PDB file of C-alpha atoms in Angstrom:
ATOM      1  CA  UNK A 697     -58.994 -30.778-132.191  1.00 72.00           C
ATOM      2  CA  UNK A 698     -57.799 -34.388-133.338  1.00 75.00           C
ATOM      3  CA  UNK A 699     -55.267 -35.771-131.359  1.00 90.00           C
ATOM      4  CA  UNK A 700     -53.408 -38.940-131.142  1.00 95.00           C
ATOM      5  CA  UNK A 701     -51.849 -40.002-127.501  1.00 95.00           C
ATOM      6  CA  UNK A 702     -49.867 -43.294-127.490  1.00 95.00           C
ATOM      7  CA  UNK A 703     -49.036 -44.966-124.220  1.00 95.00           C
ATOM      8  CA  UNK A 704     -47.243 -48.392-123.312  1.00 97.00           C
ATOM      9  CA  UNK A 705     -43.690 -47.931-124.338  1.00 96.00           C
ATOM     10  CA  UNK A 706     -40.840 -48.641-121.908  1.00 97.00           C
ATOM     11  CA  UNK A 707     -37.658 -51.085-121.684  1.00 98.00           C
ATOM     12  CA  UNK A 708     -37.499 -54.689-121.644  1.00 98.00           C
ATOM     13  CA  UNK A 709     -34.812 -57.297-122.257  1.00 98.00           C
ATOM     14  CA  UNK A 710     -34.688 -59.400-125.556  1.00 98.00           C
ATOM     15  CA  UNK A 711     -37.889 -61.662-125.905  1.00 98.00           C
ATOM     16  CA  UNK A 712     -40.386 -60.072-124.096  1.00 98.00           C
ATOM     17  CA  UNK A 713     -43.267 -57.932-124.886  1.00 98.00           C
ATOM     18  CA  UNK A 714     -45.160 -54.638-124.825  1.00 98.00           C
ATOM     19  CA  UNK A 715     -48.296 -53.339-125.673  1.00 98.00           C
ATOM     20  CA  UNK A 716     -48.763 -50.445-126.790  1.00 98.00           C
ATOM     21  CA  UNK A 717     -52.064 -47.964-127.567  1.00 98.00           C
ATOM     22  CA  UNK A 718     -52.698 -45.294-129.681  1.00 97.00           C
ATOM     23  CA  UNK A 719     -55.843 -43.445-127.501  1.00 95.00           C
ATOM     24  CA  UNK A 720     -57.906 -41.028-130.336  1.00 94.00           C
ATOM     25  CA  UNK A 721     -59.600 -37.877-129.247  1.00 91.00           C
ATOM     26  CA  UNK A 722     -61.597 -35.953-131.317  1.00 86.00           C
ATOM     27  CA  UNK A 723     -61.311 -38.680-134.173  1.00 79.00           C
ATOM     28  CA  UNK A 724     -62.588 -41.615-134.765  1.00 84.00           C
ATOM     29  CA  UNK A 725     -60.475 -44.819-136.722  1.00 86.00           C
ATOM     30  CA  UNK A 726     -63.349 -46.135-138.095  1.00 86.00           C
ATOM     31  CA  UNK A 727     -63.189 -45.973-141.699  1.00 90.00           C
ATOM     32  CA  UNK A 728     -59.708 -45.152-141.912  1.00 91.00           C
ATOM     33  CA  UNK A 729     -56.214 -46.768-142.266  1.00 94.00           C
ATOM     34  CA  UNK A 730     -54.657 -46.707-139.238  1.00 95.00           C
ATOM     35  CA  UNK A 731     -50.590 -47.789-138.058  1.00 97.00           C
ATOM     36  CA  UNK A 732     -48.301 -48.064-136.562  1.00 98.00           C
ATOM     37  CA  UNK A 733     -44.271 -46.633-137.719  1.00 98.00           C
ATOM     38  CA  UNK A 734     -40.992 -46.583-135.686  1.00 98.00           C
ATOM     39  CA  UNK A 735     -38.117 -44.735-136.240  1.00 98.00           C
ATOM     40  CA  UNK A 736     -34.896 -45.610-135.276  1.00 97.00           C
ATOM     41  CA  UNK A 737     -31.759 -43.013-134.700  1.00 93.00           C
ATOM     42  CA  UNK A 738     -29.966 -42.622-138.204  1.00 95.00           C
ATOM     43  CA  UNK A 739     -33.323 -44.101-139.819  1.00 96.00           C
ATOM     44  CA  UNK A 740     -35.941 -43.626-142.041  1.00 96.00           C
ATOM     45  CA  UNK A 741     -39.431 -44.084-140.462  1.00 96.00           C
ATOM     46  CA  UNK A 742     -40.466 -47.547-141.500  1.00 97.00           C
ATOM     47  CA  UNK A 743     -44.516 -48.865-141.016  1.00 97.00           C
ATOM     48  CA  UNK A 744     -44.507 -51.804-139.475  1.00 98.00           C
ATOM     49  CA  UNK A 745     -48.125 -52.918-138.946  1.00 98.00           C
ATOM     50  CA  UNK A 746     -51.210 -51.304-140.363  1.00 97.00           C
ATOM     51  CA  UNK A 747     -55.189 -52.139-140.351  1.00 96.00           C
ATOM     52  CA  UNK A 748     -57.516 -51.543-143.204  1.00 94.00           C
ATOM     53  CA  UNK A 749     -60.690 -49.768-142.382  1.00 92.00           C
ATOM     54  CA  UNK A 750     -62.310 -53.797-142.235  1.00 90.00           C
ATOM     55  CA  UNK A 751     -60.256 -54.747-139.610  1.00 90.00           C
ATOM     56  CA  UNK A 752     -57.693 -57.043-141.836  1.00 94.00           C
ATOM     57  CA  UNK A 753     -53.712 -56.116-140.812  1.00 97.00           C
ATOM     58  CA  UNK A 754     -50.844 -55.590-142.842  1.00 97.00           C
ATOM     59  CA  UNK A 755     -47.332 -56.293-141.039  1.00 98.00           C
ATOM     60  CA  UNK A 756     -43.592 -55.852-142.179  1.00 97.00           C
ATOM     61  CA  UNK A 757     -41.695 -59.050-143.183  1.00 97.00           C
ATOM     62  CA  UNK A 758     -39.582 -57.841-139.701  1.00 97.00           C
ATOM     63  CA  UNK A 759     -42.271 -58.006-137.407  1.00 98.00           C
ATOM     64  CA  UNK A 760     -45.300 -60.548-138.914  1.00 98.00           C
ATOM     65  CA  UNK A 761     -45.269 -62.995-136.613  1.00 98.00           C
ATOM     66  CA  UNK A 762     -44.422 -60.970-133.662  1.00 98.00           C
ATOM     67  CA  UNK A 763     -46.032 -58.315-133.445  1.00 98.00           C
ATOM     68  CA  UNK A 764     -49.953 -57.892-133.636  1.00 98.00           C
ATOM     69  CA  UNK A 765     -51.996 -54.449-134.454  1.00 98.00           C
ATOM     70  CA  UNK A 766     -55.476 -54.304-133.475  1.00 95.00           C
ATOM     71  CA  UNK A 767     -58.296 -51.532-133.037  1.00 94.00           C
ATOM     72  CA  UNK A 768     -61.627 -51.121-131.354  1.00 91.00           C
ATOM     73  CA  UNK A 769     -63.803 -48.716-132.739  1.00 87.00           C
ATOM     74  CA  UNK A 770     -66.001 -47.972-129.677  1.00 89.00           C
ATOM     75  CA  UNK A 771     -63.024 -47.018-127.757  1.00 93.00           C
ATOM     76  CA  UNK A 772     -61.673 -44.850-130.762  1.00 92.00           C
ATOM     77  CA  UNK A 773     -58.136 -46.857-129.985  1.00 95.00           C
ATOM     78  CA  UNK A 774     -55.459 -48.719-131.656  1.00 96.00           C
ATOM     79  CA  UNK A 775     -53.166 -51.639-129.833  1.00 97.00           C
ATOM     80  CA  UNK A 776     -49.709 -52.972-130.833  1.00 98.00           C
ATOM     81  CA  UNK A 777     -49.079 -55.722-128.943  1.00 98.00           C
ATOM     82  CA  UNK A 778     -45.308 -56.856-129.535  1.00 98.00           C
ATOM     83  CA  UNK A 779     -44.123 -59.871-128.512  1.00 98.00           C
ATOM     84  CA  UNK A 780     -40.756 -61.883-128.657  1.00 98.00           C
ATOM     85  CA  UNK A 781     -39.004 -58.725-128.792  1.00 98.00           C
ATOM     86  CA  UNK A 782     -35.506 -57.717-130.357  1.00 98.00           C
ATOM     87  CA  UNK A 783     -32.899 -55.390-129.696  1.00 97.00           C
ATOM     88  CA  UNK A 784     -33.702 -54.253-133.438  1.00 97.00           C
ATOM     89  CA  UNK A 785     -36.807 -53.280-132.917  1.00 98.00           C
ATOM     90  CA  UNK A 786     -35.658 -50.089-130.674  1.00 98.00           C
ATOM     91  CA  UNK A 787     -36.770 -47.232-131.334  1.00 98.00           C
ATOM     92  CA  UNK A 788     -39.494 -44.427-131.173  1.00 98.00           C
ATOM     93  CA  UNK A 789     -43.544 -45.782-132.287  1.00 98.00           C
ATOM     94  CA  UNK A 790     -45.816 -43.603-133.649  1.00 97.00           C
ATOM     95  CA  UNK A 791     -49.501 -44.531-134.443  1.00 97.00           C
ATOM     96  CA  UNK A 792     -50.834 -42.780-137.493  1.00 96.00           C
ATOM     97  CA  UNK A 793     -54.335 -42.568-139.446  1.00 94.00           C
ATOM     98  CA  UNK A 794     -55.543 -41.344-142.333  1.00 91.00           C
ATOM     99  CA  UNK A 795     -57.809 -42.024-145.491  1.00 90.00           C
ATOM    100  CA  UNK A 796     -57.501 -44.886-146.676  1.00 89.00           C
ATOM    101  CA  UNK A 797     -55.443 -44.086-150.159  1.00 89.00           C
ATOM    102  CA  UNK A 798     -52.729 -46.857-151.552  1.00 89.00           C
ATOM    103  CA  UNK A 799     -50.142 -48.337-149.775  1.00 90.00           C
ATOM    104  CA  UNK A 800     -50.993 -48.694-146.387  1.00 92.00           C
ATOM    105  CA  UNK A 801     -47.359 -47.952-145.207  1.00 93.00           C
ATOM    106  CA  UNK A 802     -46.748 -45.079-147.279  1.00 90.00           C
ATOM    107  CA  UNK A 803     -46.949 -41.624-145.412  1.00 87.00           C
ATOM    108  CA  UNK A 804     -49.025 -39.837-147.870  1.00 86.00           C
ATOM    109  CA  UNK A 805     -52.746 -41.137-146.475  1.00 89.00           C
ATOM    110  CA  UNK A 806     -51.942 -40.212-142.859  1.00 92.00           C
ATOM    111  CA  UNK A 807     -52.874 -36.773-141.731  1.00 89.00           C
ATOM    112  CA  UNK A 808     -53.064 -37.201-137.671  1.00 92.00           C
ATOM    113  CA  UNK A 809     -50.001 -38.518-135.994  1.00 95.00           C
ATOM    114  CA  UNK A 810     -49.221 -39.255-132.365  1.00 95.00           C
ATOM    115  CA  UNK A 811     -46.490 -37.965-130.489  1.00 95.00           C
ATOM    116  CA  UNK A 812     -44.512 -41.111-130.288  1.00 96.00           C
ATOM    117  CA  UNK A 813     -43.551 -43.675-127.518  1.00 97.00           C
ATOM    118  CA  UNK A 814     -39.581 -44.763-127.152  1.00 98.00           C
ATOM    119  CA  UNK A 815     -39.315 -48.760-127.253  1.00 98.00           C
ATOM    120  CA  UNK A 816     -36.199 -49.876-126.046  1.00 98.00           C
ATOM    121  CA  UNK A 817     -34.766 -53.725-126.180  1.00 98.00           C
ATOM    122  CA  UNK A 818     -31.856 -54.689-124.510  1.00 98.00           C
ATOM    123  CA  UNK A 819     -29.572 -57.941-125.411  1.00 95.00           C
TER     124      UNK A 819
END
């Protein structure tokens, strides 16, 4: 059975950082897009940073800069490590994968999601 377990999320004040994972089980990345989306309350869910089955990431003009995805193969995990953090960016993270297939932040490629992890940023 494929899952997806993310870990890492939590509260912090405005400019600091998290790091979050995205653990797979039964799955492996390689190959495949994987991503990270958020959703915030009253909000569409939004991809902001995705790697390409060769390792090169895609980010969101709202987070490049700032945020960083990563993934390690042999561990069969993802990494979002988020830095200089804004109140914007609260809200719930989910890592997806999927075949690679188009736009990396469209929904269509992803079949497996995670169960998501709440960010919160206070002012």
């Amino acid at each position: 059975q494929v899952q997806l377990v993310e870990s890492g999320g939590g509260s912090v004040q405005a400019g600091g950082s998290l790091r979050l994972s995205c653990s797979a089980f039964g799955y492996s990345f390689s190959g495949k897009y994987g991503a990270w989306f958020r959703q915030a309350p009253g909000k569409e869910r939004e991809g902001v940073a995705g790697v390409y089955p060769g390792g090169s990431p895609s980010y969101a003009v709202s987070v490049k800069g700032r945020f960083t995805i990563s993934r390690d193969n042999a561990k069969n995990t993802m990494y979002l490590q988020m830095n200089r953090l804004e109140p914007e960016d609260t809200a719930v993270y989910y890592c997806a994968a999927g075949n690679p297939s188009g736009y990396i932040f469209a929904h269509g490629p992803y079949t497996d999601w995670g169960q998501g992890t709440q960010v919160t940023v206070s002012s």
